């Protein structure tokens, strides 16, 4: 399933995904209905303050944030990282990993 807000960028989502996924729309001004999304926003704001124009953030800075978030162990994933979980799922599907432009953050 996908949960989204009522922003115009999601207006065609139901039509696009009909019969493929359940799509839920949250109520206006109800951020608690998208808890995971709000948690991710909070993590991103450690690096990019709220109100920053995304066009002013360098690609290397964006890549660093992406790598940091994907290298952070998550309780819900048994303390594996999103990167490790993704690699594990892709390997089950026997897909070629070189197709994916991902790499963990070097610690």
GROMACS .gro file of C-alpha atoms in nm:
model
  107
    1UNK     CA    1   0.000   0.000   0.000
    2UNK     CA    2   0.097   0.364  -0.041
    3UNK     CA    3  -0.004   0.642   0.195
    4UNK     CA    4   0.021   0.998   0.068
    5UNK     CA    5  -0.102   1.341   0.148
    6UNK     CA    6  -0.345   1.527  -0.074
    7UNK     CA    7  -0.081   1.723  -0.265
    8UNK     CA    8  -0.130   1.784  -0.636
    9UNK     CA    9   0.177   1.569  -0.709
   10UNK     CA   10  -0.027   1.264  -0.603
   11UNK     CA   11  -0.349   1.353  -0.787
   12UNK     CA   12  -0.316   1.078  -1.050
   13UNK     CA   13  -0.183   0.813  -0.813
   14UNK     CA   14  -0.506   0.616  -0.775
   15UNK     CA   15  -0.563   0.604  -1.150
   16UNK     CA   16  -0.200   0.514  -1.219
   17UNK     CA   17  -0.192   0.228  -0.972
   18UNK     CA   18  -0.549   0.101  -1.003
   19UNK     CA   19  -0.581  -0.266  -0.920
   20UNK     CA   20  -0.209  -0.286  -0.832
   21UNK     CA   21  -0.180  -0.129  -0.486
   22UNK     CA   22  -0.403   0.012  -0.216
   23UNK     CA   23  -0.367   0.390  -0.200
   24UNK     CA   24  -0.459   0.576   0.119
   25UNK     CA   25  -0.484   0.953   0.143
   26UNK     CA   26  -0.430   1.122   0.477
   27UNK     CA   27  -0.641   1.401   0.618
   28UNK     CA   28  -0.517   1.761   0.583
   29UNK     CA   29  -0.295   1.879   0.872
   30UNK     CA   30  -0.274   1.525   1.014
   31UNK     CA   31   0.098   1.455   0.999
   32UNK     CA   32   0.064   1.176   1.257
   33UNK     CA   33  -0.110   0.970   0.987
   34UNK     CA   34   0.224   0.959   0.803
   35UNK     CA   35   0.454   0.888   1.097
   36UNK     CA   36   0.732   0.721   0.900
   37UNK     CA   37   0.737   1.006   0.651
   38UNK     CA   38   0.759   1.264   0.929
   39UNK     CA   39   1.041   1.067   1.093
   40UNK     CA   40   1.234   1.064   0.766
   41UNK     CA   41   1.178   1.438   0.723
   42UNK     CA   42   1.321   1.493   1.072
   43UNK     CA   43   1.630   1.289   0.982
   44UNK     CA   44   1.682   1.483   0.658
   45UNK     CA   45   1.657   1.812   0.848
   46UNK     CA   46   1.968   1.717   1.046
   47UNK     CA   47   2.151   1.804   0.724
   48UNK     CA   48   1.911   2.026   0.530
   49UNK     CA   49   1.714   2.276   0.742
   50UNK     CA   50   1.342   2.323   0.681
   51UNK     CA   51   1.283   2.601   0.431
   52UNK     CA   52   1.604   2.536   0.237
   53UNK     CA   53   1.548   2.549  -0.138
   54UNK     CA   54   1.631   2.203  -0.263
   55UNK     CA   55   1.791   2.357  -0.573
   56UNK     CA   56   2.063   2.505  -0.348
   57UNK     CA   57   2.168   2.166  -0.208
   58UNK     CA   58   2.462   2.012  -0.392
   59UNK     CA   59   2.435   1.668  -0.545
   60UNK     CA   60   2.720   1.546  -0.324
   61UNK     CA   61   2.538   1.671  -0.012
   62UNK     CA   62   2.218   1.498  -0.125
   63UNK     CA   63   2.413   1.178  -0.189
   64UNK     CA   64   2.564   1.200   0.162
   65UNK     CA   65   2.218   1.234   0.321
   66UNK     CA   66   2.090   0.942   0.113
   67UNK     CA   67   2.384   0.721   0.207
   68UNK     CA   68   2.358   0.817   0.575
   69UNK     CA   69   1.987   0.733   0.589
   70UNK     CA   70   2.035   0.405   0.403
   71UNK     CA   71   2.323   0.306   0.634
   72UNK     CA   72   2.132   0.370   0.958
   73UNK     CA   73   2.017   0.044   1.127
   74UNK     CA   74   1.640   0.030   1.184
   75UNK     CA   75   1.464  -0.155   1.464
   76UNK     CA   76   1.176  -0.249   1.233
   77UNK     CA   77   1.427  -0.427   1.005
   78UNK     CA   78   1.582  -0.629   1.288
   79UNK     CA   79   1.856  -0.365   1.318
   80UNK     CA   80   1.965  -0.419   0.959
   81UNK     CA   81   2.017  -0.110   0.747
   82UNK     CA   82   1.784  -0.021   0.457
   83UNK     CA   83   2.084  -0.085   0.231
   84UNK     CA   84   2.132  -0.437   0.369
   85UNK     CA   85   1.758  -0.510   0.350
   86UNK     CA   86   1.743  -0.391  -0.010
   87UNK     CA   87   2.044  -0.602  -0.114
   88UNK     CA   88   1.890  -0.903   0.062
   89UNK     CA   89   1.557  -0.864  -0.121
   90UNK     CA   90   1.722  -0.804  -0.459
   91UNK     CA   91   1.938  -1.114  -0.416
   92UNK     CA   92   1.624  -1.321  -0.348
   93UNK     CA   93   1.489  -1.202  -0.683
   94UNK     CA   94   1.820  -1.290  -0.851
   95UNK     CA   95   1.845  -0.945  -1.010
   96UNK     CA   96   2.169  -0.790  -1.129
   97UNK     CA   97   2.288  -0.555  -0.854
   98UNK     CA   98   2.488  -0.345  -1.100
   99UNK     CA   99   2.157  -0.200  -1.223
  100UNK     CA  100   2.113  -0.013  -0.895
  101UNK     CA  101   2.315   0.300  -0.818
  102UNK     CA  102   2.345   0.248  -0.443
  103UNK     CA  103   2.628   0.220  -0.199
  104UNK     CA  104   2.649   0.230   0.180
  105UNK     CA  105   2.807   0.518   0.366
  106UNK     CA  106   3.169   0.451   0.457
  107UNK     CA  107   3.194   0.477   0.832
   0.00000   0.00000   0.00000
